[in-house]
Amino acid sequence: MSAERTVHLPVAAQPSVETLVDLTQQAEELGYERAWLPETWGRDAVTSLTAMALGTEEIGLGPSILNVYSRSPALIGQTAATLQEVSDGRMRIGLGPSGPVVIQGWHGAEFDRPLRRTRETIDIVKNVLSGETVNYDGDCFTLAGFRLRCDAPETPPAIDAAGMGPKSVELAGRFADGWHATVFTPDGMRDRLEDLRRGVELGNRDADDVRVTLSLTCCALEDGERARKLARQHSAFYVGGMGTYYRDSLARQGYEELANDISSAWGSGDKERATELVGDELLDDLCAAGTPERAREEFQKFAEIEGVDAVAVGFPRGATVEDARETMTALAPNE
């Protein structure tokens, strides 16, 4: 059975919030189940998601991800409740630690105990969304005596956890409502799904209650070579330019030497060489890119992985708005 299709909207170089709303409206028209919006170091996800909610009617929405360092857990809970209200119950919240490059370099916070902090944030957010008084005594956070001053959502939004390593994926299975995965090969996904199942068992939970979403870099253009070039550049940036997390994750997936070579080339300033190192085999193992026909064929490898509930159509960093529109249309659920 093929997974549902969602869309992971691009944040790089978008001319306006209205552009994000327009892309979400197109995704809704094309039948995508949900539009995810990442939060990096550009527009904040919460304001943008509010505009997206007010500009659409049916499509599910969610941030992917809100990091657990730049907002307190209670504020994330308040935010989740408010987003659920303005979207009329269409929100799903993605949380995760992000990585030290962003947390230290952009937010100026210490990247401390990421797994523990993520677990406690999930606990607290769920407590806030219950509407009951929050009394919590954890290793990272201690809260006492407050509850939401507004009505709690009648249906609380589900809370997904992002993660790449075995322990973080196990955490998602044990404590979250879902796992949000990114930059995985098909075999790498299957390996981590075993960690997710272990977490589900440790939490004495039902596997059907833990939803798996894979964010997949896609580029489906009539100019297939340009599509693949954009996807190569994107992959090289994540492996080489976003700290060690993506490099280490790719190394765990059978590409250790290549991951280190890409990281080394990027780190020395040779971005062209780093991009060239993303050969066809690795590109097809991480992305669905090329002509519409080829991209659809590559996409199916990921959509048919047992245990993946939804694949989010993402876009390369260098993609234009028109590239995103063309890709969304080519990979739409009704295609």
PDB file of C-alpha atoms in Angstrom, residues 33-227:
ATOM      1  CA  GLU A  33      -3.157  15.650   2.882  1.00  0.00           C
ATOM      2  CA  ARG A  34      -1.027  18.181   4.773  1.00  0.00           C
ATOM      3  CA  ALA A  35       1.336  21.105   4.245  1.00  0.00           C
ATOM      4  CA  TRP A  36       4.345  21.129   6.567  1.00  0.00           C
ATOM      5  CA  LEU A  37       6.346  24.301   7.087  1.00  0.00           C
ATOM      6  CA  PRO A  38       9.889  24.125   8.457  1.00  0.00           C
ATOM      7  CA  GLU A  39      11.290  26.807  10.709  1.00  0.00           C
ATOM      8  CA  THR A  40      14.930  27.667  10.138  1.00  0.00           C
ATOM      9  CA  TRP A  41      16.354  31.193  10.315  1.00  0.00           C
ATOM     10  CA  GLY A  42      13.907  32.972   8.030  1.00  0.00           C
ATOM     11  CA  ARG A  43      10.206  33.612   8.588  1.00  0.00           C
ATOM     12  CA  ASP A  44       8.888  32.061  11.766  1.00  0.00           C
ATOM     13  CA  ALA A  45       6.636  29.063  11.265  1.00  0.00           C
ATOM     14  CA  VAL A  46       3.869  30.148  13.636  1.00  0.00           C
ATOM     15  CA  THR A  47       2.962  33.424  11.928  1.00  0.00           C
ATOM     16  CA  SER A  48       3.234  31.784   8.511  1.00  0.00           C
ATOM     17  CA  LEU A  49       1.088  28.802   9.531  1.00  0.00           C
ATOM     18  CA  THR A  50      -1.570  31.175  10.849  1.00  0.00           C
ATOM     19  CA  ALA A  51      -1.749  32.846   7.436  1.00  0.00           C
ATOM     20  CA  MET A  52      -1.816  29.434   5.740  1.00  0.00           C
ATOM     21  CA  ALA A  53      -4.650  28.278   8.007  1.00  0.00           C
ATOM     22  CA  LEU A  54      -6.729  31.375   7.297  1.00  0.00           C
ATOM     23  CA  GLY A  55      -6.144  30.985   3.558  1.00  0.00           C
ATOM     24  CA  THR A  56      -7.245  27.341   3.274  1.00  0.00           C
ATOM     25  CA  GLU A  57     -10.186  25.198   4.311  1.00  0.00           C
ATOM     26  CA  GLU A  58      -9.378  21.485   4.441  1.00  0.00           C
ATOM     27  CA  ILE A  59      -5.689  20.688   4.125  1.00  0.00           C
ATOM     28  CA  GLY A  60      -3.885  19.610   7.299  1.00  0.00           C
ATOM     29  CA  LEU A  61      -1.073  21.878   8.490  1.00  0.00           C
ATOM     30  CA  GLY A  62       1.929  21.670  10.769  1.00  0.00           C
ATOM     31  CA  PRO A  63       5.370  22.988  11.634  1.00  0.00           C
ATOM     32  CA  SER A  64       8.256  20.680  10.858  1.00  0.00           C
ATOM     33  CA  ILE A  65       9.959  21.299  13.064  1.00  0.00           C
ATOM     34  CA  LEU A  66       9.746  23.666  16.018  1.00  0.00           C
ATOM     35  CA  ASN A  67      13.012  23.271  17.884  1.00  0.00           C
ATOM     36  CA  VAL A  68      12.871  22.626  21.627  1.00  0.00           C
ATOM     37  CA  TYR A  69      15.393  25.330  22.588  1.00  0.00           C
ATOM     38  CA  SER A  70      14.109  28.666  21.258  1.00  0.00           C
ATOM     39  CA  ARG A  71      10.676  28.403  22.917  1.00  0.00           C
ATOM     40  CA  SER A  72       9.813  27.060  26.349  1.00  0.00           C
ATOM     41  CA  PRO A  73       7.714  23.875  26.423  1.00  0.00           C
ATOM     42  CA  ALA A  74       4.780  25.805  27.909  1.00  0.00           C
ATOM     43  CA  LEU A  75       4.944  28.374  25.109  1.00  0.00           C
ATOM     44  CA  ILE A  76       5.031  25.581  22.532  1.00  0.00           C
ATOM     45  CA  GLY A  77       1.903  24.180  24.200  1.00  0.00           C
ATOM     46  CA  GLN A  78       0.169  27.572  24.096  1.00  0.00           C
ATOM     47  CA  THR A  79       1.199  27.962  20.468  1.00  0.00           C
ATOM     48  CA  ALA A  80      -0.072  24.497  19.551  1.00  0.00           C
ATOM     49  CA  ALA A  81      -3.421  25.245  21.190  1.00  0.00           C
ATOM     50  CA  THR A  82      -3.739  28.560  19.358  1.00  0.00           C
ATOM     51  CA  LEU A  83      -2.749  27.101  15.986  1.00  0.00           C
ATOM     52  CA  GLN A  84      -5.297  24.327  16.495  1.00  0.00           C
ATOM     53  CA  GLU A  85      -7.926  26.996  17.131  1.00  0.00           C
ATOM     54  CA  VAL A  86      -7.162  29.171  14.102  1.00  0.00           C
ATOM     55  CA  SER A  87      -6.948  26.113  11.810  1.00  0.00           C
ATOM     56  CA  ASP A  88     -10.230  24.603  13.046  1.00  0.00           C
ATOM     57  CA  GLY A  89      -8.479  21.464  14.216  1.00  0.00           C
ATOM     58  CA  ARG A  90      -6.146  20.848  11.251  1.00  0.00           C
ATOM     59  CA  MET A  91      -2.802  21.121  13.031  1.00  0.00           C
ATOM     60  CA  ARG A  92      -0.125  18.503  13.742  1.00  0.00           C
ATOM     61  CA  ILE A  93       2.973  19.681  15.609  1.00  0.00           C
ATOM     62  CA  GLY A  94       6.511  18.564  14.757  1.00  0.00           C
ATOM     63  CA  LEU A  95       9.134  18.974  17.486  1.00  0.00           C
ATOM     64  CA  GLY A  96      12.827  18.199  17.644  1.00  0.00           C
ATOM     65  CA  PRO A  97      16.195  19.406  18.866  1.00  0.00           C
ATOM     66  CA  SER A  98      17.438  20.685  15.477  1.00  0.00           C
ATOM     67  CA  GLY A  99      21.244  20.742  15.735  1.00  0.00           C
ATOM     68  CA  PRO A 100      24.067  22.674  17.391  1.00  0.00           C
ATOM     69  CA  VAL A 101      24.817  24.743  14.277  1.00  0.00           C
ATOM     70  CA  VAL A 102      21.391  26.415  14.456  1.00  0.00           C
ATOM     71  CA  ILE A 103      20.780  26.283  18.203  1.00  0.00           C
ATOM     72  CA  GLN A 104      24.156  27.731  19.185  1.00  0.00           C
ATOM     73  CA  GLY A 105      24.928  29.829  16.115  1.00  0.00           C
ATOM     74  CA  TRP A 106      21.488  31.385  15.581  1.00  0.00           C
ATOM     75  CA  HIS A 107      19.605  31.123  18.875  1.00  0.00           C
ATOM     76  CA  GLY A 108      22.628  31.502  21.137  1.00  0.00           C
ATOM     77  CA  ALA A 109      21.475  28.645  23.335  1.00  0.00           C
ATOM     78  CA  GLU A 110      23.467  25.733  24.689  1.00  0.00           C
ATOM     79  CA  PHE A 111      22.757  22.503  22.804  1.00  0.00           C
ATOM     80  CA  ASP A 112      22.334  20.534  26.009  1.00  0.00           C
ATOM     81  CA  ARG A 113      20.802  17.046  26.475  1.00  0.00           C
ATOM     82  CA  PRO A 114      18.821  17.081  23.197  1.00  0.00           C
ATOM     83  CA  LEU A 115      17.066  13.737  23.737  1.00  0.00           C
ATOM     84  CA  ARG A 116      16.055  14.449  27.325  1.00  0.00           C
ATOM     85  CA  ARG A 117      14.926  17.958  26.450  1.00  0.00           C
ATOM     86  CA  THR A 118      12.831  16.677  23.537  1.00  0.00           C
ATOM     87  CA  ARG A 119      11.195  13.990  25.687  1.00  0.00           C
ATOM     88  CA  GLU A 120      10.335  16.466  28.470  1.00  0.00           C
ATOM     89  CA  THR A 121       9.040  19.022  25.963  1.00  0.00           C
ATOM     90  CA  ILE A 122       6.682  16.430  24.479  1.00  0.00           C
ATOM     91  CA  ASP A 123       5.441  15.541  27.974  1.00  0.00           C
ATOM     92  CA  ILE A 124       4.850  19.170  28.948  1.00  0.00           C
ATOM     93  CA  VAL A 125       3.180  20.154  25.673  1.00  0.00           C
ATOM     94  CA  LYS A 126       0.741  17.262  26.031  1.00  0.00           C
ATOM     95  CA  ASN A 127       0.045  18.299  29.621  1.00  0.00           C
ATOM     96  CA  VAL A 128      -0.593  21.902  28.561  1.00  0.00           C
ATOM     97  CA  LEU A 129      -2.945  20.765  25.781  1.00  0.00           C
ATOM     98  CA  SER A 130      -4.949  18.679  28.261  1.00  0.00           C
ATOM     99  CA  GLY A 131      -6.169  21.879  29.900  1.00  0.00           C
ATOM    100  CA  GLU A 132      -5.273  20.578  33.356  1.00  0.00           C
ATOM    101  CA  THR A 133      -2.927  22.259  35.822  1.00  0.00           C
ATOM    102  CA  VAL A 134       0.660  21.486  34.857  1.00  0.00           C
ATOM    103  CA  ASN A 135       2.904  20.188  37.625  1.00  0.00           C
ATOM    104  CA  TYR A 136       6.075  18.735  36.173  1.00  0.00           C
ATOM    105  CA  ASP A 137       9.354  17.832  37.795  1.00  0.00           C
ATOM    106  CA  GLY A 138      11.921  16.824  35.188  1.00  0.00           C
ATOM    107  CA  ASP A 139      15.674  16.969  34.689  1.00  0.00           C
ATOM    108  CA  CYS A 140      15.477  19.963  32.333  1.00  0.00           C
ATOM    109  CA  PHE A 141      12.209  21.621  33.385  1.00  0.00           C
ATOM    110  CA  THR A 142      10.198  22.147  36.548  1.00  0.00           C
ATOM    111  CA  LEU A 143       6.730  23.695  36.229  1.00  0.00           C
ATOM    112  CA  ALA A 144       4.033  24.199  38.857  1.00  0.00           C
ATOM    113  CA  GLY A 145       0.618  25.727  39.339  1.00  0.00           C
ATOM    114  CA  PHE A 146      -0.444  27.011  35.912  1.00  0.00           C
ATOM    115  CA  ARG A 147      -2.947  25.827  33.336  1.00  0.00           C
ATOM    116  CA  LEU A 148      -4.107  27.222  29.992  1.00  0.00           C
ATOM    117  CA  ARG A 149      -6.048  30.424  30.535  1.00  0.00           C
ATOM    118  CA  CYS A 150      -8.088  29.756  27.388  1.00  0.00           C
ATOM    119  CA  ASP A 151     -10.102  26.659  26.543  1.00  0.00           C
ATOM    120  CA  ALA A 152      -7.960  23.659  25.693  1.00  0.00           C
ATOM    121  CA  PRO A 153      -8.484  22.242  22.187  1.00  0.00           C
ATOM    122  CA  GLU A 154     -11.408  19.839  22.009  1.00  0.00           C
ATOM    123  CA  THR A 155      -9.120  17.639  19.920  1.00  0.00           C
ATOM    124  CA  PRO A 156      -5.473  18.275  20.855  1.00  0.00           C
ATOM    125  CA  PRO A 157      -3.073  18.320  17.902  1.00  0.00           C
ATOM    126  CA  ALA A 158      -0.842  15.264  17.590  1.00  0.00           C
ATOM    127  CA  ILE A 159       2.820  15.754  18.510  1.00  0.00           C
ATOM    128  CA  ASP A 160       5.473  14.256  16.222  1.00  0.00           C
ATOM    129  CA  ALA A 161       9.161  14.009  17.082  1.00  0.00           C
ATOM    130  CA  ALA A 162      11.900  14.448  14.513  1.00  0.00           C
ATOM    131  CA  GLY A 163      14.994  12.297  14.756  1.00  0.00           C
ATOM    132  CA  MET A 164      17.763  10.609  12.782  1.00  0.00           C
ATOM    133  CA  GLY A 165      19.724   8.449  15.208  1.00  0.00           C
ATOM    134  CA  PRO A 166      18.579   5.165  16.760  1.00  0.00           C
ATOM    135  CA  LYS A 167      17.899   6.622  20.216  1.00  0.00           C
ATOM    136  CA  SER A 168      16.009   9.667  18.953  1.00  0.00           C
ATOM    137  CA  VAL A 169      13.801   7.487  16.748  1.00  0.00           C
ATOM    138  CA  GLU A 170      13.220   5.102  19.651  1.00  0.00           C
ATOM    139  CA  LEU A 171      12.161   8.157  21.698  1.00  0.00           C
ATOM    140  CA  ALA A 172       9.591   9.081  19.035  1.00  0.00           C
ATOM    141  CA  GLY A 173       8.123   5.594  19.164  1.00  0.00           C
ATOM    142  CA  ARG A 174       7.970   5.605  22.937  1.00  0.00           C
ATOM    143  CA  PHE A 175       6.601   9.084  23.692  1.00  0.00           C
ATOM    144  CA  ALA A 176       5.350  10.924  20.565  1.00  0.00           C
ATOM    145  CA  ASP A 177       2.349  10.513  18.277  1.00  0.00           C
ATOM    146  CA  GLY A 178       4.605  10.146  15.265  1.00  0.00           C
ATOM    147  CA  TRP A 179       8.104  10.226  13.840  1.00  0.00           C
ATOM    148  CA  HIS A 180       9.167  12.802  11.273  1.00  0.00           C
ATOM    149  CA  ALA A 181      12.134  11.537   9.240  1.00  0.00           C
ATOM    150  CA  THR A 182      14.356  13.389   6.782  1.00  0.00           C
ATOM    151  CA  VAL A 183      17.387  12.580   4.598  1.00  0.00           C
ATOM    152  CA  PHE A 184      17.002   8.808   4.596  1.00  0.00           C
ATOM    153  CA  THR A 185      17.678   6.121   2.023  1.00  0.00           C
ATOM    154  CA  PRO A 186      15.056   3.372   1.680  1.00  0.00           C
ATOM    155  CA  ASP A 187      17.313   0.915   3.536  1.00  0.00           C
ATOM    156  CA  GLY A 188      18.128   3.551   6.142  1.00  0.00           C
ATOM    157  CA  MET A 189      14.413   4.084   6.751  1.00  0.00           C
ATOM    158  CA  ARG A 190      13.868   0.372   7.237  1.00  0.00           C
ATOM    159  CA  ASP A 191      16.676   0.230   9.793  1.00  0.00           C
ATOM    160  CA  ARG A 192      15.319   3.172  11.776  1.00  0.00           C
ATOM    161  CA  LEU A 193      11.780   1.790  11.639  1.00  0.00           C
ATOM    162  CA  GLU A 194      13.108  -1.103  13.701  1.00  0.00           C
ATOM    163  CA  ASP A 195      14.216   1.449  16.318  1.00  0.00           C
ATOM    164  CA  LEU A 196      10.774   3.050  16.174  1.00  0.00           C
ATOM    165  CA  ARG A 197       9.094  -0.305  16.780  1.00  0.00           C
ATOM    166  CA  ARG A 198      11.392  -0.919  19.732  1.00  0.00           C
ATOM    167  CA  GLY A 199      10.313   2.417  21.198  1.00  0.00           C
ATOM    168  CA  VAL A 200       6.666   1.544  20.664  1.00  0.00           C
ATOM    169  CA  GLU A 201       7.196  -1.723  22.561  1.00  0.00           C
ATOM    170  CA  LEU A 202       9.070   0.008  25.399  1.00  0.00           C
ATOM    171  CA  GLY A 203       6.190   2.450  25.735  1.00  0.00           C
ATOM    172  CA  ASN A 204       3.650  -0.380  25.690  1.00  0.00           C
ATOM    173  CA  ARG A 205       1.874   1.336  22.827  1.00  0.00           C
ATOM    174  CA  ASP A 206       0.048   0.389  19.637  1.00  0.00           C
ATOM    175  CA  ALA A 207       2.192   0.832  16.511  1.00  0.00           C
ATOM    176  CA  ASP A 208      -0.869   2.090  14.615  1.00  0.00           C
ATOM    177  CA  ASP A 209      -0.964   5.100  16.960  1.00  0.00           C
ATOM    178  CA  VAL A 210       2.509   6.278  15.889  1.00  0.00           C
ATOM    179  CA  ARG A 211       2.457   7.894  12.447  1.00  0.00           C
ATOM    180  CA  VAL A 212       5.591   7.928  10.271  1.00  0.00           C
ATOM    181  CA  THR A 213       6.197  10.821   7.882  1.00  0.00           C
ATOM    182  CA  LEU A 214       9.242  10.866   5.608  1.00  0.00           C
ATOM    183  CA  SER A 215      10.264  14.233   4.186  1.00  0.00           C
ATOM    184  CA  LEU A 216      11.730  13.531   0.744  1.00  0.00           C
ATOM    185  CA  THR A 217      13.608  16.017  -1.426  1.00  0.00           C
ATOM    186  CA  CYS A 218      11.842  16.052  -4.791  1.00  0.00           C
ATOM    187  CA  CYS A 219      12.351  17.946  -8.005  1.00  0.00           C
ATOM    188  CA  ALA A 220      10.269  16.965 -11.040  1.00  0.00           C
ATOM    189  CA  LEU A 221      10.903  19.244 -14.019  1.00  0.00           C
ATOM    190  CA  GLU A 222      10.725  18.907 -17.774  1.00  0.00           C
ATOM    191  CA  ASP A 223      14.394  19.898 -17.650  1.00  0.00           C
ATOM    192  CA  GLY A 224      15.369  16.716 -15.844  1.00  0.00           C
ATOM    193  CA  GLU A 225      19.082  17.501 -15.668  1.00  0.00           C
ATOM    194  CA  ARG A 226      18.417  20.813 -13.956  1.00  0.00           C
ATOM    195  CA  ALA A 227      16.119  19.039 -11.483  1.00  0.00           C
TER     196      ALA A 227
END
